[in-house]
Coordinates of C-alpha atoms and ligand atoms in Angstrom, one line a residue:
M23 CA 44.9 115.1 117.9
N24 CA 47.3 113.1 115.7
E25 CA 45.1 110.0 115.2
E26 CA 47.8 107.8 113.8
E27 CA 50.1 108.4 116.8
L28 CA 47.3 107.7 119.2
F29 CA 46.5 104.4 117.4
R30 CA 50.2 103.6 117.4
T31 CA 50.6 104.0 121.1
A32 CA 47.4 102.0 121.8
R33 CA 48.8 99.1 119.7
L34 CA 52.3 99.4 121.2
L35 CA 50.8 98.9 124.8
V36 CA 49.6 95.5 123.9
A37 CA 52.3 94.6 121.3
D38 CA 54.9 91.8 121.5
H39 CA 53.2 89.6 124.2
K40 CA 53.8 92.4 126.7
G41 CA 51.5 93.7 129.3
L42 CA 51.2 96.8 131.7
L43 CA 52.5 97.2 135.2
A44 CA 49.9 99.2 137.4
M45 CA 52.0 101.1 140.0
D46 CA 49.4 103.8 140.4
E47 CA 48.2 103.0 143.9
S48 CA 47.0 106.2 145.6
N49 CA 48.9 107.1 148.8
P50 CA 46.2 105.6 151.1
T51 CA 46.2 102.3 149.2
C52 CA 50.0 102.1 149.1
N53 CA 50.3 103.0 152.8
K54 CA 47.8 100.3 153.7
R55 CA 50.0 97.7 151.8
F56 CA 53.2 99.1 153.5
A57 CA 51.6 99.1 156.9
R58 CA 50.6 95.4 156.6
L59 CA 54.4 94.6 156.1
G60 CA 55.7 97.1 158.6
I61 CA 57.2 99.4 156.0
P62 CA 57.1 103.1 157.0
Q63 CA 54.3 105.1 155.4
T64 CA 56.3 108.0 154.2
V65 CA 56.8 109.9 150.9
E66 CA 60.5 108.7 150.9
A67 CA 59.6 105.0 151.4
R68 CA 57.0 105.2 148.5
R69 CA 59.7 106.9 146.4
D70 CA 62.3 104.3 147.2
Y71 CA 59.7 101.4 146.4
R72 CA 58.8 103.0 143.0
E73 CA 62.5 103.6 142.2
L74 CA 63.1 99.9 142.8
I75 CA 60.3 99.1 140.3
V76 CA 61.2 101.5 137.4
T77 CA 64.9 100.5 137.7
T78 CA 64.4 96.8 137.5
P79 CA 66.7 95.5 134.7
G80 CA 65.1 93.7 131.9
L81 CA 61.5 94.8 132.7
C82 CA 60.9 96.1 129.3
E83 CA 61.1 92.6 127.9
S84 CA 57.7 91.9 129.4
I85 CA 56.3 95.2 130.3
S86 CA 55.1 97.7 127.7
G87 CA 53.8 100.6 129.9
A88 CA 53.7 101.6 133.7
I89 CA 50.8 103.5 135.1
L90 CA 52.0 106.0 137.7
C91 CA 50.0 108.3 140.1
D92 CA 50.3 112.0 140.6
E93 CA 52.9 111.7 143.4
T94 CA 55.1 109.2 141.4
I95 CA 55.0 111.0 138.0
R96 CA 56.6 114.0 139.8
Q97 CA 59.3 111.9 141.5
K98 CA 62.9 111.2 140.6
K99 CA 65.6 108.5 141.2
K100 CA 68.1 109.4 143.9
D101 CA 70.4 110.7 141.2
G102 CA 67.9 113.1 140.2
T103 CA 66.6 111.5 136.9
P104 CA 62.8 111.8 136.7
F105 CA 61.0 108.4 136.8
V106 CA 59.2 109.3 133.5
Q107 CA 62.6 109.7 131.9
V108 CA 63.9 106.4 133.4
L109 CA 60.9 104.5 132.1
S110 CA 61.0 106.1 128.6
E111 CA 64.7 105.4 128.2
A112 CA 64.1 101.7 129.3
G113 CA 61.5 101.4 126.5
I114 CA 58.5 101.4 128.9
I115 CA 55.7 103.9 128.1
P116 CA 54.7 106.1 131.0
G117 CA 51.1 106.4 131.9
I118 CA 49.1 108.2 134.5
K119 CA 46.0 107.7 136.6
V120 CA 43.8 110.6 136.3
D121 CA 40.7 109.8 138.3
S122 CA 40.4 111.2 141.6
G123 CA 38.8 108.2 143.3
A124 CA 35.5 106.5 143.8
K125 CA 33.2 108.2 146.1
D126 CA 29.9 107.3 147.7
M127 CA 27.2 107.9 145.1
A128 CA 24.3 110.2 146.3
G129 CA 21.0 108.4 146.4
H130 CA 22.7 105.1 145.9
P131 CA 23.6 103.5 149.2
G132 CA 26.5 101.0 148.9
E133 CA 27.6 102.2 145.4
K134 CA 30.4 104.4 144.2
V135 CA 30.9 106.9 141.4
T136 CA 34.4 108.0 140.2
E137 CA 35.2 111.6 140.3
G138 CA 37.8 113.8 138.6
L139 CA 36.2 115.4 135.5
D140 CA 36.2 119.1 136.7
D141 CA 39.7 120.0 136.0
L142 CA 40.7 117.1 133.8
R143 CA 41.5 119.0 130.6
D144 CA 44.2 120.9 132.4
R145 CA 45.5 118.0 134.3
V146 CA 45.7 115.9 131.1
R147 CA 47.6 118.7 129.4
E148 CA 50.1 118.9 132.4
Y149 CA 50.7 115.2 132.4
S150 CA 51.1 115.0 128.7
Q151 CA 53.8 117.7 128.9
M152 CA 55.4 115.6 131.6
G153 CA 55.8 112.7 129.2
A154 CA 52.6 110.5 130.0
R155 CA 51.2 109.0 126.8
F156 CA 48.2 107.1 128.2
A157 CA 45.9 107.8 131.2
K158 CA 43.8 105.5 133.3
W159 CA 40.4 106.0 135.1
R160 CA 38.8 103.3 137.2
A161 CA 35.1 102.9 138.0
V162 CA 34.1 100.3 140.6
I163 CA 30.9 98.3 140.5
T164 CA 29.6 96.5 143.5
V165 CA 27.6 93.2 143.1
N166 CA 24.9 91.7 145.3
D167 CA 21.4 90.6 145.0
R168 CA 20.1 94.1 144.3
L169 CA 23.2 95.8 143.0
P170 CA 24.5 97.3 140.7
S171 CA 21.8 99.8 140.0
R172 CA 21.3 101.1 136.5
G173 CA 21.9 104.7 137.8
C174 CA 25.3 103.7 139.1
I175 CA 26.4 101.8 135.9
E176 CA 25.2 104.7 133.7
A177 CA 26.8 107.5 135.8
N178 CA 30.1 105.6 135.8
A179 CA 30.0 104.8 132.2
Q180 CA 29.3 108.4 131.2
A181 CA 32.2 109.6 133.3
L182 CA 34.5 107.0 131.7
A183 CA 33.4 108.2 128.3
R184 CA 33.9 111.9 129.0
Y185 CA 37.3 111.2 130.5
A186 CA 38.3 109.1 127.4
A187 CA 37.2 111.9 125.1
L188 CA 39.3 114.5 127.0
C189 CA 42.4 112.2 126.9
Q190 CA 42.1 111.6 123.2
E191 CA 41.6 115.3 122.4
R192 CA 45.2 115.7 123.9
G193 CA 46.6 112.6 122.0
M194 CA 46.7 110.5 125.2
V195 CA 45.4 106.9 125.1
P196 CA 42.5 106.3 127.6
M197 CA 42.8 103.0 129.5
I198 CA 39.3 102.5 130.5
E199 CA 38.9 100.5 133.8
P200 CA 35.3 99.5 134.7
E201 CA 35.9 97.0 137.7
V202 CA 33.3 94.6 138.8
L203 CA 34.6 93.9 142.3
M204 CA 35.3 90.4 143.4
D205 CA 33.9 90.9 147.0
G206 CA 30.7 89.0 147.7
D207 CA 29.1 85.5 147.3
Y208 CA 27.6 85.9 143.8
S209 CA 28.0 83.3 141.1
L210 CA 30.0 83.2 138.0
E211 CA 26.8 83.5 136.0
R212 CA 25.9 86.6 137.9
C213 CA 29.4 88.1 137.2
V214 CA 28.9 87.3 133.5
E215 CA 25.5 89.2 133.6
V216 CA 26.8 92.3 135.4
T217 CA 30.1 92.5 133.4
E218 CA 28.2 92.2 130.1
E219 CA 25.8 94.9 131.0
V220 CA 28.6 97.2 132.3
L221 CA 30.7 96.8 129.3
R222 CA 27.7 97.3 126.9
T223 CA 26.8 100.5 128.7
V224 CA 30.4 101.8 128.6
F225 CA 30.7 101.1 124.9
N226 CA 27.4 102.8 124.3
Q227 CA 28.7 105.8 126.1
L228 CA 31.9 105.8 124.4
Y229 CA 30.1 105.9 121.1
R230 CA 27.9 108.8 122.3
Q231 CA 31.0 110.8 123.4
R232 CA 32.8 110.2 120.1
V233 CA 35.6 108.2 121.5
N234 CA 37.7 106.5 118.8
L235 CA 37.8 102.8 119.9
Q236 CA 41.1 102.2 117.9
G237 CA 42.8 104.6 120.3
M238 CA 42.0 103.1 123.6
I239 CA 42.7 100.1 125.8
L240 CA 40.0 98.3 128.0
K241 CA 41.0 97.3 131.5
P242 CA 38.3 95.0 132.8
N243 CA 38.0 92.4 135.4
M244 CA 38.1 88.7 134.6
V245 CA 34.7 87.2 134.9
L246 CA 34.9 85.3 138.3
P247 CA 32.6 84.0 141.0
G248 CA 32.6 86.3 144.0
L249 CA 35.5 85.5 146.6
N250 CA 32.8 84.1 149.0
C251 CA 30.9 82.1 146.4
P252 CA 30.9 78.3 147.5
S253 CA 31.2 77.2 143.9
Q254 CA 34.6 78.3 142.5
E255 CA 34.8 77.3 138.7
D256 CA 38.1 76.0 137.4
V257 CA 40.5 77.9 135.2
N258 CA 39.1 76.7 131.9
E259 CA 35.6 77.6 132.9
V260 CA 36.7 81.1 134.0
A261 CA 38.5 81.5 130.8
D262 CA 35.5 80.5 128.7
A263 CA 33.1 82.6 130.6
T264 CA 35.4 85.7 130.5
V265 CA 36.3 85.5 126.8
N266 CA 32.8 84.7 125.7
C267 CA 31.4 87.7 127.7
L268 CA 34.2 89.9 126.1
L269 CA 33.3 88.7 122.6
R270 CA 29.7 89.7 123.0
A271 CA 30.4 93.1 124.5
V272 CA 33.8 94.5 123.3
P273 CA 34.0 95.8 119.6
A274 CA 36.7 94.4 117.4
A275 CA 38.0 98.0 116.8
V276 CA 39.6 98.0 120.3
P277 CA 43.2 97.2 119.9
G278 CA 43.7 95.6 123.4
I279 CA 42.2 94.3 126.6
A280 CA 44.4 94.3 129.6
F281 CA 43.0 92.7 132.7
L282 CA 43.2 94.0 136.3
S283 CA 44.0 91.3 138.8
G284 CA 41.5 92.5 141.5
G285 CA 42.8 90.5 144.4
Q286 CA 43.4 87.1 142.8
S287 CA 46.5 85.3 143.7
C288 CA 49.5 85.9 141.3
E289 CA 49.6 82.3 140.1
L290 CA 45.8 82.2 139.4
A291 CA 45.9 85.4 137.5
S292 CA 48.6 84.1 135.2
E293 CA 46.9 80.7 134.8
R294 CA 43.6 82.2 133.9
L295 CA 45.2 84.7 131.4
N296 CA 47.2 81.8 129.9
A297 CA 44.0 79.6 129.6
M298 CA 42.2 82.5 127.7
N299 CA 45.0 82.9 125.3
M300 CA 45.5 79.2 124.7
R301 CA 42.0 78.4 124.2
F302 CA 40.9 81.4 122.1
K303 CA 43.9 82.8 120.5
S304 CA 42.7 82.5 116.9
R305 CA 39.2 83.7 117.7
M306 CA 39.8 87.1 119.5
P307 CA 39.9 90.2 117.5
W308 CA 41.8 92.2 120.1
E309 CA 45.1 91.4 122.0
L310 CA 44.4 89.9 125.5
A311 CA 47.0 91.2 128.0
F312 CA 47.3 92.2 131.7
S313 CA 47.6 95.4 133.6
F314 CA 48.2 94.0 137.1
A315 CA 49.3 95.8 140.3
R316 CA 49.0 93.3 143.1
A317 CA 49.5 90.1 141.0
I318 CA 52.8 91.5 139.7
Q319 CA 54.1 93.6 142.7
Q320 CA 52.9 91.6 145.8
P321 CA 55.8 89.1 146.0
A322 CA 58.4 91.9 145.4
L323 CA 56.9 94.0 148.1
E324 CA 57.0 91.3 150.5
I325 CA 60.7 90.7 149.9
W326 CA 61.7 94.4 149.9
L327 CA 60.1 95.3 153.2
G328 CA 61.6 98.8 153.1
Q329 CA 65.2 97.5 153.2
E330 CA 67.7 98.5 150.6
A331 CA 69.6 95.3 151.0
N332 CA 66.6 93.5 149.6
T333 CA 66.3 95.5 146.5
M334 CA 67.9 93.1 144.0
A335 CA 65.9 90.1 145.2
A336 CA 62.7 92.1 145.1
Q337 CA 63.5 93.2 141.5
Q338 CA 64.1 89.5 140.7
A339 CA 60.6 88.7 142.0
L340 CA 59.0 91.5 140.1
L341 CA 60.7 90.4 136.9
H342 CA 59.6 86.8 137.4
R343 CA 55.9 87.8 137.7
A344 CA 56.3 90.0 134.6
R345 CA 57.8 87.1 132.7
C346 CA 55.1 84.7 133.9
N347 CA 52.4 87.0 132.6
S348 CA 54.1 87.6 129.4
A349 CA 54.3 83.8 128.9
A350 CA 50.6 83.6 129.7
R351 CA 50.0 86.1 126.9
R352 CA 51.6 83.6 124.6
G353 CA 49.7 80.6 126.1
E354 CA 53.0 79.3 127.3
Y355 CA 52.8 79.8 131.0
R356 CA 53.3 76.5 133.0
A357 CA 53.1 76.0 136.8
A358 CA 56.7 74.8 136.7
M359 CA 57.8 78.4 135.8
E360 CA 57.0 79.3 139.5
F361 CA 60.2 77.3 140.4
E362 CA 62.5 78.7 137.8
Q363 CA 63.2 82.1 139.3
Ligands
LIG17 C1 41.9 97.4 140.5 O1 43.1 98.1 140.7 C2 43.9 98.3 139.6 C3 44.6 97.1 139.2 O2 45.4 96.6 140.5 P1 45.2 95.0 140.7 O3 45.8 94.3 139.6 O4 45.9 95.0 142.0 O5 43.7 94.7 140.9 C4 44.9 99.4 139.9 O6 45.5 100.0 138.8 C5 44.2 100.5 140.8 O7 43.3 101.1 139.9 C6 45.3 101.3 141.3 O8 46.2 100.7 142.1 C7 44.7 102.6 142.0 O9 43.9 102.2 143.1 P2 43.6 103.2 144.3 O10 42.4 102.6 144.8 O11 44.8 103.3 145.1 O12 43.3 104.5 143.5

């Protein structure tokens, strides 16, 4: 492993007030989102949509890296140019999702453990030869009165650490995503408690598996009350709870934290990221960025609707969200930006 190169890639992913675009929805997830909008759920429609994304002019001004899935990394533009090449030539670092999904965890009703370690060394080698420079793995943690269990947190944290070590062995930056799900009626305080425990466990395992923290990116949830919790704290309260939780649990050696959006509205995700950067900029040892899927893509998808004639308008909407989130990284996002498209 060339350590310097690994560290450089990790730093580049969170440099210049940019963030990441997660476009790594598995086929079932992508199909579900297409079905809701009446878009055909075919390989060709998924390819067309991903071509729209990777060819959006000016995207590299706000987006440092794009996460692809196995189907997409093998796809090409209509003119035959591989998507990986399109991204690289546009100055966007190509990445790949390498987990094979969260599966029901034996002995742990209601909980999931993420799989995909078995042939990972070979897959990482192949993806790296195809041009991917970072790799993502997502673990999901369910919260209610009795969950998560220690067993679930530990199994997922160990898998995350083993995947991260395999990535670094090949010079790929691991983007480590332990997601505390937003579903439920739990309070903000409960989310603080669970997120902190999960992150501490993950970093403990990363240490044990000899993962170099300078060559990784963390992709956590923001700390939020469950979607059905009657009390929904305001943007500043969420920002304070999130950053304080991260300050307690994430070592300063980590170059960057890039949040998932998790089902928040586009505007709230931008507002909350903005508040964190505004309120804590000088006190955070890491860059605080974004790695959103829905909170960047959703408006574009709703405009595109599978129609070629809507491509340019959809690209405009995608660019707009990318720019809003880049502004949020600088602490310069304002609600008025939403009317400036
Ligand atoms: C949590 O999902 C990740 C971030 O997306 P949001 O910003 O929409 O929350 C996302 O990268 C996710 O891991 C991928 O879309 C893959 O998900 P699936 O479930 O399709 O494998």
